[in-house]
Coordinates of C-alpha atoms and ligand atoms in Angstrom, one line a residue:
X1 CA 38.1 -14.1 -87.9
X2 CA 39.3 -11.9 -85.6
X3 CA 38.8 -7.4 -85.3
X4 CA 40.0 -4.6 -83.2
X5 CA 37.0 -2.0 -82.9
X6 CA 37.7 -0.8 -79.3
X7 CA 40.9 -2.0 -77.1
X8 CA 38.6 -3.9 -74.8
X9 CA 39.1 -6.7 -77.5
X10 CA 42.2 -7.6 -76.9
X11 CA 42.9 -9.3 -73.0
X12 CA 45.9 -7.7 -71.0
X13 CA 47.3 -10.7 -71.8
X14 CA 47.1 -10.1 -75.7
X15 CA 48.3 -6.3 -75.5
X16 CA 51.0 -7.5 -73.4
X17 CA 51.9 -10.0 -76.1
X18 CA 51.5 -7.7 -79.4
X19 CA 53.6 -5.0 -77.0
X20 CA 56.6 -6.9 -77.0
X21 CA 56.1 -8.2 -80.8
X22 CA 55.6 -5.0 -81.5
X23 CA 59.1 -3.9 -79.7
X24 CA 60.4 -6.7 -81.2
X25 CA 59.4 -5.5 -84.8
X26 CA 61.1 -1.8 -83.6
X27 CA 64.4 -3.9 -82.7
X28 CA 64.8 -6.3 -85.2
X29 CA 62.8 -4.7 -88.5
X30 CA 64.8 -6.6 -91.0
X31 CA 63.8 -9.5 -89.6
X32 CA 59.3 -9.1 -90.8
X33 CA 60.3 -7.8 -93.9
X34 CA 58.8 -10.1 -96.0
X35 CA 56.0 -10.9 -93.7
X36 CA 53.5 -10.1 -95.3
X37 CA 54.7 -10.3 -99.1
X38 CA 51.3 -10.9 -100.9
X39 CA 49.2 -9.4 -99.0
X40 CA 47.3 -5.9 -99.2
X41 CA 46.5 -3.8 -96.8
X42 CA 42.8 -1.7 -97.3
X43 CA 42.9 1.7 -95.8
X44 CA 39.3 3.2 -96.2
X45 CA 39.3 6.5 -94.8
X46 CA 36.1 8.8 -93.8
X47 CA 37.6 11.3 -91.5
X48 CA 40.7 12.8 -92.5
X49 CA 44.6 11.8 -91.0
X50 CA 48.1 12.0 -91.2
X51 CA 50.0 9.4 -88.6
X52 CA 47.2 6.8 -88.4
X53 CA 47.0 6.5 -92.2
X54 CA 50.1 7.0 -93.1
X55 CA 51.9 5.5 -90.5
X56 CA 48.6 2.0 -91.6
X57 CA 50.6 2.4 -94.6
X58 CA 54.2 2.7 -93.8
X59 CA 53.4 -0.4 -91.4
X60 CA 52.0 -2.9 -94.3
X61 CA 54.7 -2.1 -96.8
X62 CA 57.4 -2.2 -93.6
X63 CA 55.4 -6.1 -93.7
X64 CA 56.2 -6.3 -97.5
X65 CA 52.5 -6.0 -98.4
X66 CA 50.8 -3.4 -100.5
X67 CA 48.2 -0.8 -99.5
X68 CA 44.7 0.2 -101.2
X69 CA 42.2 2.4 -100.3
X70 CA 40.9 6.2 -99.9
X71 CA 41.5 9.2 -98.1
X72 CA 37.7 11.1 -97.9
X73 CA 33.8 9.7 -97.8
X74 CA 33.7 12.5 -100.4
X75 CA 36.2 10.8 -102.8
X76 CA 34.3 7.2 -102.7
X77 CA 31.6 5.8 -102.9
X78 CA 30.1 7.1 -99.7
X79 CA 29.4 10.6 -101.5
X80 CA 26.4 8.9 -104.0
X81 CA 25.6 7.6 -100.7
X82 CA 26.6 3.9 -100.5
X83 CA 26.0 3.2 -96.9
X84 CA 29.3 1.3 -94.5
X85 CA 28.8 -2.3 -94.6
X86 CA 28.5 -2.5 -98.3
X87 CA 31.8 -0.7 -98.7
X88 CA 33.4 -3.1 -96.9
X89 CA 32.0 -6.6 -98.6
X90 CA 33.1 -4.8 -101.5
X91 CA 36.4 -4.5 -100.2
X92 CA 36.2 -7.1 -99.2
X93 CA 37.0 -9.1 -102.4
X94 CA 39.8 -6.4 -102.9
X95 CA 42.1 -6.7 -99.3
X96 CA 43.1 -9.2 -97.0
X97 CA 42.4 -6.4 -93.6
X98 CA 41.0 -2.9 -93.8
X99 CA 41.9 -0.1 -91.4
X100 CA 39.2 2.1 -91.3
X101 CA 37.9 5.9 -89.8
X102 CA 34.9 7.3 -89.7
X103 CA 33.2 10.4 -88.1
X104 CA 30.0 8.2 -86.4
X105 CA 29.9 6.2 -82.8
X106 CA 30.1 2.0 -84.4
X107 CA 30.6 2.7 -87.9
X108 CA 33.5 0.4 -87.5
X109 CA 31.6 -2.6 -85.2
X110 CA 28.8 -2.4 -88.2
X111 CA 31.9 -3.1 -91.2
X112 CA 33.5 -5.6 -88.8
X113 CA 30.0 -7.2 -89.1
X114 CA 29.4 -7.5 -92.3
X115 CA 33.3 -8.0 -93.9
X116 CA 35.2 -11.0 -94.9
X117 CA 37.8 -9.3 -93.7
X118 CA 39.9 -8.1 -90.1
X119 CA 38.3 -4.5 -89.8
X120 CA 40.5 -2.0 -87.6
X121 CA 39.1 0.4 -85.6
X122 CA 41.6 3.5 -86.9
X123 CA 39.3 5.3 -84.8
X124 CA 35.1 6.5 -85.0
X125 CA 34.1 9.7 -83.6
X126 CA 34.3 10.8 -80.7
X127 CA 33.8 7.1 -78.9
X128 CA 36.9 5.2 -79.2
X129 CA 40.5 5.0 -81.2
X130 CA 42.7 1.3 -79.9
X131 CA 45.6 1.6 -82.1
X132 CA 46.0 5.0 -81.0
X133 CA 45.9 3.5 -77.3
X134 CA 48.3 0.6 -78.6
X135 CA 50.5 3.0 -79.8
X136 CA 50.8 5.2 -76.0
X137 CA 50.6 1.8 -74.2
X138 CA 53.8 0.9 -76.1
X139 CA 55.6 4.9 -75.7
X140 CA 55.7 4.4 -71.5
X141 CA 56.5 1.0 -71.8
X142 CA 59.2 1.9 -74.0
X143 CA 59.9 4.6 -72.2
X144 CA 59.0 4.7 -68.1
X145 CA 59.6 -0.1 -68.7
X146 CA 56.1 -0.6 -67.2
X147 CA 52.6 -0.6 -67.3
X148 CA 52.0 -0.8 -64.0
X149 CA 52.3 2.1 -60.3
X150 CA 52.0 4.9 -62.5
X151 CA 49.9 8.3 -62.4
X152 CA 48.9 9.4 -65.8
X153 CA 47.4 13.1 -66.2
X154 CA 45.0 13.2 -68.5
X155 CA 44.4 17.1 -69.7
X156 CA 42.4 18.3 -72.1
X157 CA 39.8 18.0 -74.5
X158 CA 38.3 14.6 -72.3
X159 CA 34.7 14.0 -73.2
X160 CA 35.5 14.1 -77.4
X161 CA 38.5 12.6 -77.5
X162 CA 38.2 9.1 -78.2
X163 CA 42.1 9.1 -77.5
X164 CA 41.5 9.5 -74.0
X165 CA 38.5 7.4 -73.6
X166 CA 40.7 4.3 -75.1
X167 CA 42.9 4.9 -72.8
X168 CA 41.6 5.0 -69.9
X169 CA 40.3 1.6 -70.5
X170 CA 43.5 0.0 -71.3
X171 CA 45.3 1.4 -68.8
X172 CA 42.2 0.4 -66.1
X173 CA 42.9 -3.1 -66.2
X174 CA 47.0 -2.7 -65.1
X175 CA 47.9 -2.2 -61.4
X176 CA 49.0 0.9 -59.6
X177 CA 47.7 2.9 -62.1
X178 CA 45.9 6.4 -60.6
X179 CA 44.5 9.4 -63.4
X180 CA 43.9 12.9 -62.4
X181 CA 41.9 14.0 -65.4
X182 CA 42.8 18.1 -65.6
X183 CA 39.8 19.5 -67.7
X184 CA 37.1 22.2 -67.6
X185 CA 34.3 21.9 -66.2
X186 CA 32.7 21.8 -69.7
X187 CA 34.5 19.3 -71.3
X188 CA 35.1 16.9 -68.4
X189 CA 35.0 12.8 -69.1
X190 CA 31.6 11.5 -70.0
X191 CA 29.8 9.5 -67.3
X192 CA 29.6 6.3 -68.8
X193 CA 33.9 6.4 -68.0
X194 CA 33.3 7.3 -64.7
X195 CA 30.8 5.1 -63.6
X196 CA 31.6 1.5 -65.7
X197 CA 35.5 2.0 -66.1
X198 CA 36.9 4.2 -63.2
X199 CA 34.2 3.3 -61.4
X200 CA 33.1 -0.7 -61.4
X201 CA 37.3 -0.8 -61.6
X202 CA 37.9 1.3 -58.2
X203 CA 40.3 3.3 -59.9
X204 CA 41.9 6.4 -58.3
X205 CA 41.0 9.1 -59.2
X206 CA 40.5 13.0 -59.1
X207 CA 38.8 15.8 -61.3
X208 CA 40.5 18.7 -61.2
X209 CA 41.4 21.5 -63.6
X210 CA 44.3 23.6 -62.3
X211 CA 47.5 21.7 -64.3
X212 CA 50.1 22.8 -62.4
X213 CA 48.5 22.2 -59.1
X214 CA 48.7 18.3 -60.7
X215 CA 52.3 18.3 -62.3
X216 CA 54.8 17.6 -60.1
X217 CA 52.1 14.2 -59.0
X218 CA 52.2 12.2 -63.2
X219 CA 54.9 9.9 -64.2
X220 CA 53.0 10.8 -67.5
X221 CA 51.5 14.0 -68.7
X222 CA 49.1 13.3 -71.4
X223 CA 48.0 16.3 -73.4
X224 CA 45.2 16.4 -76.0
X225 CA 43.6 19.5 -78.1
X226 CA 40.6 20.2 -77.9
X227 CA 39.0 19.2 -81.4
X228 CA 36.6 21.5 -83.2
X229 CA 35.4 19.6 -85.4
X230 CA 33.4 17.5 -82.3
X231 CA 31.7 20.9 -81.0
X232 CA 27.4 21.5 -81.7
X233 CA 28.6 25.4 -81.6
X234 CA 31.9 27.3 -82.7
X235 CA 31.3 30.2 -79.2
X236 CA 32.3 26.7 -76.9
X237 CA 34.8 26.0 -79.2
X238 CA 36.8 29.5 -79.1
X239 CA 35.8 30.1 -75.0
X240 CA 37.3 26.2 -74.6
X241 CA 39.9 26.1 -77.1
X242 CA 42.7 27.6 -75.2
X243 CA 41.8 26.5 -71.2
X244 CA 45.6 24.8 -71.1
X245 CA 48.9 25.7 -73.5
X246 CA 51.8 23.6 -71.6
X247 CA 55.3 25.6 -71.4
X248 CA 58.5 26.0 -70.2
X249 CA 57.3 27.5 -67.4
X250 CA 54.6 25.0 -66.6
X251 CA 56.9 21.9 -66.4
X252 CA 59.6 24.2 -63.8
X253 CA 57.6 21.5 -61.3
X254 CA 57.3 18.1 -63.0
X255 CA 59.7 15.4 -62.5
X256 CA 62.2 14.7 -64.3
X257 CA 61.8 11.8 -65.8
X258 CA 57.9 12.3 -66.3
X259 CA 57.0 12.5 -69.7
X260 CA 54.4 13.9 -71.9
X261 CA 52.8 12.6 -74.8
X262 CA 49.9 14.2 -77.5
X263 CA 48.7 11.4 -80.0
X264 CA 48.9 14.7 -82.2
X265 CA 47.5 16.6 -83.9
X266 CA 48.7 19.9 -82.0
X267 CA 47.0 23.3 -82.0
X268 CA 47.7 25.2 -79.5
X269 CA 48.0 23.3 -76.6
X270 CA 51.5 22.6 -76.3
X271 CA 54.0 25.3 -76.6
X272 CA 57.0 24.6 -79.5
X273 CA 58.9 25.3 -76.6
X274 CA 58.5 22.4 -74.7
X275 CA 59.4 20.4 -77.9
X276 CA 63.3 19.7 -77.0
X277 CA 62.4 18.9 -73.3
X278 CA 63.6 15.8 -72.9
X279 CA 60.7 15.2 -71.9
X280 CA 58.5 16.3 -74.5
X281 CA 58.0 12.0 -75.8
X282 CA 55.2 12.7 -78.8
X283 CA 57.3 12.9 -81.9
X284 CA 58.7 9.5 -80.8
X285 CA 54.7 8.7 -79.8
X286 CA 54.1 8.5 -83.3
X287 CA 56.8 6.7 -84.4
X288 CA 55.8 3.6 -82.1
X289 CA 53.1 3.8 -83.7
X290 CA 54.1 1.8 -87.1
X291 CA 55.1 -0.8 -85.1
X292 CA 52.3 -1.6 -83.3
X293 CA 50.3 -1.5 -86.3
X294 CA 52.5 -3.7 -87.8
X295 CA 52.7 -6.3 -85.3
X296 CA 48.8 -5.9 -85.2
X297 CA 48.1 -6.5 -89.0
X298 CA 51.1 -9.7 -88.4
X299 CA 48.6 -10.6 -85.5
X300 CA 45.0 -10.4 -86.7
X301 CA 46.2 -12.0 -89.9
X302 CA 47.6 -14.8 -88.6
X303 CA 51.5 -14.6 -89.8
X304 CA 52.6 -14.1 -85.8
Ligands
CP401 N1 46.9 11.1 -83.5 C1 45.9 10.4 -84.1 O1 45.1 9.7 -84.6 O2 46.4 11.6 -85.4 P1 45.7 11.5 -87.4 O3 43.9 12.3 -86.8 O4 46.5 12.3 -87.6 O5 45.5 10.0 -87.5

């Protein structure tokens, strides 16, 4: 039984193989249209989602399988007090694989320990979001042609941003990666990411608070939303939410072959005037998410 709870559950070789399969599925989706016939994906989402849930469902439908699930804690028996471990025991009788999003860090891991089917972490609190990371890696691979020798700027909420934490962990394993961490003081990456991932891996990084100064160096600019739902008080959120706004003026000094990624949803951090810039890749990125999830489902079901 295999699960995907953290991006580090996959070795670099397994990650590369999964991205290669996702690339084949992107190029020739018709060859995989019946791979999961008779199989069911359960999407158990205790927290809101558009891209992750719907791209998981699109992925399973593209593979010829079926989907079932719930999209909020309120519409499941969690509202009556049922535990995640009891829920997954039951879902194991109804589906072949489960994608779970939960506001509590570690909930998908707990589920995996009690599950009869593979569990995929579709985002747990401020902790990890491994399928977003696979999406980000596929986007970089498709657009830059490589996952090594890149200077990656991560901008915005680096403290609570689970996509940022997962991406740093995954990309730190490739050669020649350098991070520029762009955030206000209050939203810097957690100490455990700095110490256990960056420092331990001798990964070059800088922590800065000015986006424009960093811009000329970047091969990838990964913008993130300041997440209202992760703040303990509204005043801090209001004070910090508009710290960074990427507009055309700020892109003036960016490389021509830099790409702008964002896990989405966006709120204020990227002006809509940037959307037409050929370097704006965030909507294409959301599209690639379907293919990495197709590859992941097929791999975890041993059908690849
Ligand atoms: N990127 C991402 O996780 O988006 P959703 O919250 O819409 O799933």
